[in-house]
Structure formats: C-alpha cells, structure tokens
Short mmCIF file of C-alpha atoms in Angstrom, two decimals:
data_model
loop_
_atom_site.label_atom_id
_atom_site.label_comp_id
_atom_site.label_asym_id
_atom_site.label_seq_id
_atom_site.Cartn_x
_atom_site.Cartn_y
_atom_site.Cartn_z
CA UNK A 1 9.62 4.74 -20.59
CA UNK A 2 12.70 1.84 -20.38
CA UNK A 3 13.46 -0.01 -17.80
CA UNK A 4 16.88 1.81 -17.63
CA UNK A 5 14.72 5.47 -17.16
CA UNK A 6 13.40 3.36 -14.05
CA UNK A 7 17.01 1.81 -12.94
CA UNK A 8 18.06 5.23 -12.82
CA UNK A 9 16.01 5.27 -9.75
CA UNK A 10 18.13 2.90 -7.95
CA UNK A 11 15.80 0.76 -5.88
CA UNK A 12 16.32 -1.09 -3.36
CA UNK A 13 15.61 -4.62 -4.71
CA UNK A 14 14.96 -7.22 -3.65
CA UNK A 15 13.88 -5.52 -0.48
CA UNK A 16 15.97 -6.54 2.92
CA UNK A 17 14.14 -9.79 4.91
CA UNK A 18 14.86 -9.33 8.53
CA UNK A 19 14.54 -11.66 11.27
CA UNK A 20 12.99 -10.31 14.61
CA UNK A 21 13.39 -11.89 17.92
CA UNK A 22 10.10 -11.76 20.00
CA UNK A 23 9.15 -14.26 22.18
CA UNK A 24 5.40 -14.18 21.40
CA UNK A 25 6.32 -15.99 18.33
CA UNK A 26 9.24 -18.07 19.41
CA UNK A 27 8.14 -19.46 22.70
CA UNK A 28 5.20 -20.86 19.86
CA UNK A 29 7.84 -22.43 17.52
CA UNK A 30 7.26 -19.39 15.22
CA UNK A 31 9.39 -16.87 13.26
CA UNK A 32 9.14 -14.05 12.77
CA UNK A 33 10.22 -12.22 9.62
CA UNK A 34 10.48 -8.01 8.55
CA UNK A 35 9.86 -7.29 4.76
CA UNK A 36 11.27 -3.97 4.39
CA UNK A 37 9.75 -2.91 1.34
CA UNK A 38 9.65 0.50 3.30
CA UNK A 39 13.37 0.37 2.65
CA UNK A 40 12.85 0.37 -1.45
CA UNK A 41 13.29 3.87 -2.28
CA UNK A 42 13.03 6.94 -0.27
CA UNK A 43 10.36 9.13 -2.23
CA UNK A 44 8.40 5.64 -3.62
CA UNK A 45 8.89 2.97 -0.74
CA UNK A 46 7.38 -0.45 -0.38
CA UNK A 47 4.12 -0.95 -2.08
CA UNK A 48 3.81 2.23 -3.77
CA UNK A 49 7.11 1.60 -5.83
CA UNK A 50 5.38 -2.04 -6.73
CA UNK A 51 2.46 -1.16 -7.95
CA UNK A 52 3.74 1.82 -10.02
CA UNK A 53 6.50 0.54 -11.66
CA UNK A 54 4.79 -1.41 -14.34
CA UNK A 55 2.14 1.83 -15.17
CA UNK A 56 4.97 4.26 -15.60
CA UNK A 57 6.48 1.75 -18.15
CA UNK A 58 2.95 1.56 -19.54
CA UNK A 59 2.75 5.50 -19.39
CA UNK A 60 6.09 5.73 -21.51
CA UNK A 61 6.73 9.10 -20.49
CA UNK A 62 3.36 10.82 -21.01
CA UNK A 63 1.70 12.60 -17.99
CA UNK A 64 -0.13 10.47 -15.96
CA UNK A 65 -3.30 11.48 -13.68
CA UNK A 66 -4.13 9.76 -10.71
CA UNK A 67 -6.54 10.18 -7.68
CA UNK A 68 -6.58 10.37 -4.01
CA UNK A 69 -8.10 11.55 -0.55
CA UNK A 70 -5.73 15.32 1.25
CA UNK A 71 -2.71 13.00 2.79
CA UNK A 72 -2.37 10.34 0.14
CA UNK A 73 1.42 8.62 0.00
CA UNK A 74 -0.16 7.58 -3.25
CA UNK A 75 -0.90 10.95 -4.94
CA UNK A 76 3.36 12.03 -3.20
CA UNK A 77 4.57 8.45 -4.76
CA UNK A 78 3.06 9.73 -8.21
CA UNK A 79 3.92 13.41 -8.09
CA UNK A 80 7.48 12.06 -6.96
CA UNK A 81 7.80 9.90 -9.67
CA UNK A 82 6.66 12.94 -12.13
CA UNK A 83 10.03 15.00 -10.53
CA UNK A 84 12.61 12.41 -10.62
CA UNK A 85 11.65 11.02 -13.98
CA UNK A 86 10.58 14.15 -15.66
CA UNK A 87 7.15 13.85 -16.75
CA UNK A 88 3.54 15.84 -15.90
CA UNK A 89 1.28 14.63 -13.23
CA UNK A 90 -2.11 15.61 -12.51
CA UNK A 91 -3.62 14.52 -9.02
CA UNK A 92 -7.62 14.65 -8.28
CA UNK A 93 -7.94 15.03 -5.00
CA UNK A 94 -11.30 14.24 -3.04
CA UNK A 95 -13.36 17.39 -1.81
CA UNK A 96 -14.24 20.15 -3.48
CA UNK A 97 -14.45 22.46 -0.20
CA UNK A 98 -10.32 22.29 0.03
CA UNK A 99 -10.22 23.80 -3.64
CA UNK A 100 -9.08 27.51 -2.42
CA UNK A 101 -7.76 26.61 1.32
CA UNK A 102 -4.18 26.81 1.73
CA UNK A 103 -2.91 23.24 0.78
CA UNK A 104 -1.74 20.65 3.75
CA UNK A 105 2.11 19.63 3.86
CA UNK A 106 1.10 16.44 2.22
CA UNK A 107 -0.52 18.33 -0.97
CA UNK A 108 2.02 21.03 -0.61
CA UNK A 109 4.54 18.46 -1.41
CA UNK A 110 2.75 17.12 -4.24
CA UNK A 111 2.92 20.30 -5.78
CA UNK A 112 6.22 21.35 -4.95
CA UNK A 113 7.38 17.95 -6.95
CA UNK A 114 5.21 19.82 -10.04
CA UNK A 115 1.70 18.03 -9.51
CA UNK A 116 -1.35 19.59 -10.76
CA UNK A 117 -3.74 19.06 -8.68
CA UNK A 118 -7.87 19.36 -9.14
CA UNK A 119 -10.05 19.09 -6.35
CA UNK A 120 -13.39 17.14 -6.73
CA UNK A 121 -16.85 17.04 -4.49
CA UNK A 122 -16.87 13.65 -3.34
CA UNK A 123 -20.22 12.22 -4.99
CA UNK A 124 -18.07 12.94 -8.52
CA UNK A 125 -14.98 11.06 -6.87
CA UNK A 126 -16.69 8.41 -6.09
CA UNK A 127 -17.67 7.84 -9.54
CA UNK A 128 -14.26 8.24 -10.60
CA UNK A 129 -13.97 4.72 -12.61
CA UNK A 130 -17.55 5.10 -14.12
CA UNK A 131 -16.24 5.93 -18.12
CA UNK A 132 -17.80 9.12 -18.74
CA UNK A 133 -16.79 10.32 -15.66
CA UNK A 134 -12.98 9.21 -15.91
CA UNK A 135 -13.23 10.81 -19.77
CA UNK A 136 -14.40 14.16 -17.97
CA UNK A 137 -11.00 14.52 -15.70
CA UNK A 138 -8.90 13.23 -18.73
CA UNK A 139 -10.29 15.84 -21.50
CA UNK A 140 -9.16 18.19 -19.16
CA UNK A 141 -5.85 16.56 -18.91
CA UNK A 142 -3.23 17.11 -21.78
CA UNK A 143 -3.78 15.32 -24.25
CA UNK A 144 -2.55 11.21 -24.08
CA UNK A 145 -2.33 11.23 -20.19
CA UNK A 146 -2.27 8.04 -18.99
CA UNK A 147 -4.62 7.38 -15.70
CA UNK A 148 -3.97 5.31 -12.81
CA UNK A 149 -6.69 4.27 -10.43
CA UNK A 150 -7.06 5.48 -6.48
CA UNK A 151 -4.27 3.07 -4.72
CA UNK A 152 -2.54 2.47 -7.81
CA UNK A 153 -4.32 -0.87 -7.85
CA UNK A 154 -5.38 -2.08 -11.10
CA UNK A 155 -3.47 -5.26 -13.26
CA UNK A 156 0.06 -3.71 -13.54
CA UNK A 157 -0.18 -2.95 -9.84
CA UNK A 158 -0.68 -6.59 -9.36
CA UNK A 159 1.73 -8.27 -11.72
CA UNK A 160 4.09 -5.56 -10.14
CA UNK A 161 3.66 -6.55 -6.61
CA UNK A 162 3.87 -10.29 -7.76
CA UNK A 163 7.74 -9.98 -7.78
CA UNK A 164 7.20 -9.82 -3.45
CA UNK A 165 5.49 -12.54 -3.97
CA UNK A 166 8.67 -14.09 -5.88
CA UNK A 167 11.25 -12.81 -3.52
CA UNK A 168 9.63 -14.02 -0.36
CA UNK A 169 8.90 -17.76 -2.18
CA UNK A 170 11.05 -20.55 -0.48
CA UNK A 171 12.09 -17.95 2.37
CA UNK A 172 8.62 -18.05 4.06
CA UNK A 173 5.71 -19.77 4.44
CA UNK A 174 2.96 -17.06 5.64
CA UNK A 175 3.26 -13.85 3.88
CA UNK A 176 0.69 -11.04 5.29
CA UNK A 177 0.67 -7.56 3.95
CA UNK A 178 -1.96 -5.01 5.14
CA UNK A 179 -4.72 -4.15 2.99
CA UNK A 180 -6.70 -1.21 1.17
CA UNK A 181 -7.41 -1.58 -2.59
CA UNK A 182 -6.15 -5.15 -2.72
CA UNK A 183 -3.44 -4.79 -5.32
CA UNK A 184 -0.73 -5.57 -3.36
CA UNK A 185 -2.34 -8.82 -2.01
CA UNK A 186 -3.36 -9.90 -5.25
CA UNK A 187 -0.08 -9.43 -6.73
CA UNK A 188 1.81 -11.49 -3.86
CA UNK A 189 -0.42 -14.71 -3.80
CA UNK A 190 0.48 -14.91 -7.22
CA UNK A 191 3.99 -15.10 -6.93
CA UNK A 192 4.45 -16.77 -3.59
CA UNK A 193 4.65 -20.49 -3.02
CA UNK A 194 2.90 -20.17 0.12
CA UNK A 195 0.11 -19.00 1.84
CA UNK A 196 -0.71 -15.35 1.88
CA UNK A 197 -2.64 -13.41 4.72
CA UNK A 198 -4.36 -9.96 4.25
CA UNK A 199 -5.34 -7.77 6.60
CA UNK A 200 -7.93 -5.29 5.86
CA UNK A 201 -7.50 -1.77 7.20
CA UNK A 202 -11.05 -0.60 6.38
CA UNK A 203 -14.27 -2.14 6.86
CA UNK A 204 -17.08 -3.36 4.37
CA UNK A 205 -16.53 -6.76 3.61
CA UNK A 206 -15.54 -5.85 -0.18
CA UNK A 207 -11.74 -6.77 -0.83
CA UNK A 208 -12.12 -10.23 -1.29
CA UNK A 209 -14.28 -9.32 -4.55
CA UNK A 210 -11.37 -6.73 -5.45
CA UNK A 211 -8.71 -8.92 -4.93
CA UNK A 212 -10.68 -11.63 -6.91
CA UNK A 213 -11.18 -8.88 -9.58
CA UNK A 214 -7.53 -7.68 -10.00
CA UNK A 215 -6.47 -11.34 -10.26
CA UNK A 216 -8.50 -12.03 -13.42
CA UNK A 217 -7.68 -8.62 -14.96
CA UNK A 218 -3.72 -9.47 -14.25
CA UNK A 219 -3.38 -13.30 -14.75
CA UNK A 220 -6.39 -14.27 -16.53
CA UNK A 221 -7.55 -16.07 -13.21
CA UNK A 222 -7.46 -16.53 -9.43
CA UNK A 223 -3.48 -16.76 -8.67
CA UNK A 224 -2.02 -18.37 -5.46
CA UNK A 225 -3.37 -19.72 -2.22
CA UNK A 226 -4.70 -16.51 -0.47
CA UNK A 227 -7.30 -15.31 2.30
CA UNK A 228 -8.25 -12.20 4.06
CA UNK A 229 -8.74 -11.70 7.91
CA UNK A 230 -11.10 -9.09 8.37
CA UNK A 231 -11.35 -8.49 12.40
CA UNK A 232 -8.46 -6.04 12.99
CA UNK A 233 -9.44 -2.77 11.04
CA UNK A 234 -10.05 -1.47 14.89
CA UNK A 235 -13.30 0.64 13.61
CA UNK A 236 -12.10 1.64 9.87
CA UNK A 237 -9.41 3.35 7.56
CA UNK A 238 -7.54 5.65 9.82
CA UNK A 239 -8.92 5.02 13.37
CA UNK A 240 -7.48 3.18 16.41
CA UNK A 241 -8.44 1.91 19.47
CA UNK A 242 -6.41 2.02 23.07
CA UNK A 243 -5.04 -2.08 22.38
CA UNK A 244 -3.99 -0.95 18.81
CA UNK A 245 -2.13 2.00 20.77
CA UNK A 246 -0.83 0.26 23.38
CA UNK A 247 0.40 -2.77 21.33
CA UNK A 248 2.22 -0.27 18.97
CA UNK A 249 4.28 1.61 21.53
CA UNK A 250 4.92 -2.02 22.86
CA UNK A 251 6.35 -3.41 19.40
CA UNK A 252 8.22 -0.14 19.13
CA UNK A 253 9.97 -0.46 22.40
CA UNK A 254 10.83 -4.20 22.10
CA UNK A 255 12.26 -3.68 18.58
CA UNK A 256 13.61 0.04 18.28
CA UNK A 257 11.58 0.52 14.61
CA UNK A 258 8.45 3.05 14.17
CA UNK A 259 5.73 1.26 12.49
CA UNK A 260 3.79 3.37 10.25
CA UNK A 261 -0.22 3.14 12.15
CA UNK A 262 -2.63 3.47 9.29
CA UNK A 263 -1.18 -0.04 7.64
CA UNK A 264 1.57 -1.72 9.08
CA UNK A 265 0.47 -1.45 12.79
CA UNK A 266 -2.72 -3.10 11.77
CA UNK A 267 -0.80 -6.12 10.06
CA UNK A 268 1.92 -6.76 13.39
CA UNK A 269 -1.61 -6.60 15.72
CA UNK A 270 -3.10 -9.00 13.85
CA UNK A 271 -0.16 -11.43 13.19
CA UNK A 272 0.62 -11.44 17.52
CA UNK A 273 -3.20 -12.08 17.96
CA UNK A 274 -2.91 -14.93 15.63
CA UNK A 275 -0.35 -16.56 17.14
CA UNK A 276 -1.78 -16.35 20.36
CA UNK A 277 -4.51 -18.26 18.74
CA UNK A 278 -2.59 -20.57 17.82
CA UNK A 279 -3.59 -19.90 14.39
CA UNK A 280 0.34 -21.38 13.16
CA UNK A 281 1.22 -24.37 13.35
CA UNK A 282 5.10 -24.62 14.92
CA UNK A 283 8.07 -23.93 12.73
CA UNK A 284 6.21 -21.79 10.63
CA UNK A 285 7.92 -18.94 8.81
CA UNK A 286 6.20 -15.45 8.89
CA UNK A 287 6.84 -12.64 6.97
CA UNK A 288 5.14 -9.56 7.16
CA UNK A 289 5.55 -6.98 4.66
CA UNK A 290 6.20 -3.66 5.96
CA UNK A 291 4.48 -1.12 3.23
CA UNK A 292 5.67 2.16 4.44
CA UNK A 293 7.03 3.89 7.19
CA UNK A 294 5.92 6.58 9.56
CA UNK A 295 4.92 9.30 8.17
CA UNK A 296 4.87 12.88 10.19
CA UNK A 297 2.34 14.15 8.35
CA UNK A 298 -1.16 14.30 9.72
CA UNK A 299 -3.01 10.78 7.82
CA UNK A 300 -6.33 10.88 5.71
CA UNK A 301 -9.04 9.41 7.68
CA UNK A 302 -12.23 10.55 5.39
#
C-alpha cells in the first residue's frame, strides 16, 4: 500500500492544539492544552489512526488479522480501514461463549464494514502472541495476511505515534496521553522534546516493561524522557468511581466537549489532581492528548 492509497483518506494532520481556559490550571501559572487527535479522521480517530498507519503500509494491501475484546474501537478502526481501503480483515475476538449470540452494535459494525470475525475462549486469547498459537489463527487466515497485535501496539505503532510526539515538540512541555498497551506513549516520548506523562487505565504495574519493550523493538533503544503515573485507573480498565463521575460531568459543563470515559477522562482527572499537587512548576505548558471521543456504544470492561 502507498502513501497516496493512505492520503486518499484525508486525515486530519497535524491534529488541531487547543487552548482551554480553566482556572485550576491558570490560577497555578499553568496551561492548559487539547490535542485533538479525536479530530483525525472520523472512522480511525486519534491514536488508532497512529498506530495503524505504518502496518497498513507494511500490510501493502493484503488482509490483515487483528484481535480484540466485544466493543473494541480497535477491531472498528481495522475493519474500517479494510472498507475504505479495500482489503480483507479478519478480527479474533475474545470469548468463545459470544460465537452464535446475536453480535453487539460494536461487532455488528465490524462486520457490516466486511470483517470476519472468529471468536476465541479466552485462555487461547491470551496466548495470542505465543508463535504456535498466532500460526494457528493465521493458517486459517488467507493466505499472506498480515497480523497486528491487540491495541495495535507493536514497533510501527510506535514509530507511528512518534509523529505526536513531533507535532507537539516546541509547542509544549508536558505531553500526557492515557494508557493501555503502551504504544502510543512509547511512540510520543520519542518524538517530543519534552517530558511525557502516561496514565495507565488498567492496573498491574506492567506498562512500564511494555513501553520499555516497544521502544527497543522501534528505535533500537529507550527514546525520550518519559514516566508513567499509575494511581488514577479508579479500580481497572473500564470501571469508575463517583470522583471520576463527578469530575467528568464537571469538565464537560465548564468546557462544552464530551470526553470519551474509558481513556481520556482518566488522563484530564489525573492532570487536575496533579496540578493541585503542585506537581508543575509555573508557566508550564500541558498538553493532553485526547485519543478518542465518546462513544455510544456500550464499552468492553472484561
């Protein structure tokens, strides 16, 4: 696939920078800046158009097999990308006890854009990137499918997401982007001539060893001055808490934008807290990366 089959996609780049006005960063000397990444393309926004970008080159037009949980905007970025650019996708989704259920809106959509989609018991997903077990799904793939890991997040994902990195350097000083897989923050400390923040929006202590990881697979070595804060997953991937409610409904009222809860809310919490904390010092320039928007559809919180 050529960069021109991609252009035809017409993304929004660079992504718009926003300033916000709220006075829990100003009265501290702080600003506050919106990365609308969300704003990149309407079927492959923020991160997910990032981290693909660089595998569908790699894919060159051959179908391309990926993996996810019932509601993942991963698996819809992929099978969207199949539609608009015209080539198979094949999407293993975790649990075997859906295989035979009428499919959610989120899978419906995946195959309405022409995904095929196999359904896995979990111990089997979990062993996904073990070789023999990635060489079972692809033997039953067509033959030269190309396969991109859960998240998208592998090397190309984070050479991708380096150009945020690049766009934001000399505009800000504190980057943060939420966190899952780790591709996205691996990708951004590399390109960014600052200091990059990443919040964690599941628990287990692991990222920093992914993001490490991804870093040597992409650039040979660790890239860019980067650390994780690890306090604000409010109890793990897809749950909340009544301050993590209240503060969103807050940030929505002051601002008149939805924030998308399973990432971005997570990110804006933790970036308030820290500068009640006094965690910046004054005259410090924050930008926080907005991944994705709100989605209707119900989330995946297995």
């Amino acid at each position: 696939m050529e960069t021109d089959d991609l252009a035809a996609l017409a993304p929004r780049l660079p992504s718009p920078l926003e300033p916000v006005e709220d006075e829990r960063f100003a009265r501290r000397g702080l600003a506050l800046l919106l990365k609308r990444d969300d704003l990149i393309h309407p079927d492959l926004p923020g991160n997910k158009w990032r981290k693909l970008v660089l595998n569908l080159r790699a894919a060159a037009g051959r179908p391309v097999l990926t993996f996810g949980g019932a509601y993942s905007n991963h698996l819809r970025a992929t099978a969207a990308a199949g539609r608009l650019l015209g080539f198979p996708t094949i999407g293993v989704v975790r649990g075997d006890e859906l295989a035979g259920r009428p499919l959610n809106p989120s899978l419906a959509r995946c195959a309405a854009d022409g995904m095929r989609l196999e359904f896995t018991d979990r111990a089997t997903y979990r062993a996904k990137h073990e070789p023999a077990v990635l060489a079972a799904f692809l033997a039953r793939a067509p033959e030269g499918t190309y396969a991109v890991p859960e998240g998208g997040s592998n090397a190309l994902a984070a050479e991708g997401c380096a150009a945020l990195g690049r766009e934001l350097s000399g505009r800000a000083d504190v980057a943060a982007v939420a966190c899952g897989t780790g591709g996205t923050l691996a990708g951004l400390a590399a390109g960014f001539d600052g200091r990059a923040l990443g919040v964690p929006v599941l628990r287990g202590g692991f990222l920093g060893g992914e993001v490490r990881a991804l870093q040597a697979a992409a650039f040979g070595g660790p890239r860019g001055d980067w650390r994780l804060d690890e306090r604000f997953h409010c109890g793990g991937y897809g749950r909340s808490n009544p301050e993590l409610d209240l503060f969103v409904r807050d940030f929505e009222a002051r601002h008149g934008l939805a924030i998308e809860r399973l990432y971005v809310a997570k990110m804006l919490f933790a970036l308030v807290s820290l500068a009640e904390e006094g965690a910046f010092a004054p005259g410090t320039r924050i930008a926080a990366v907005v991944t994705g928007a709100p989605d209707a559809l119900p989330q995946d919180t297995a």
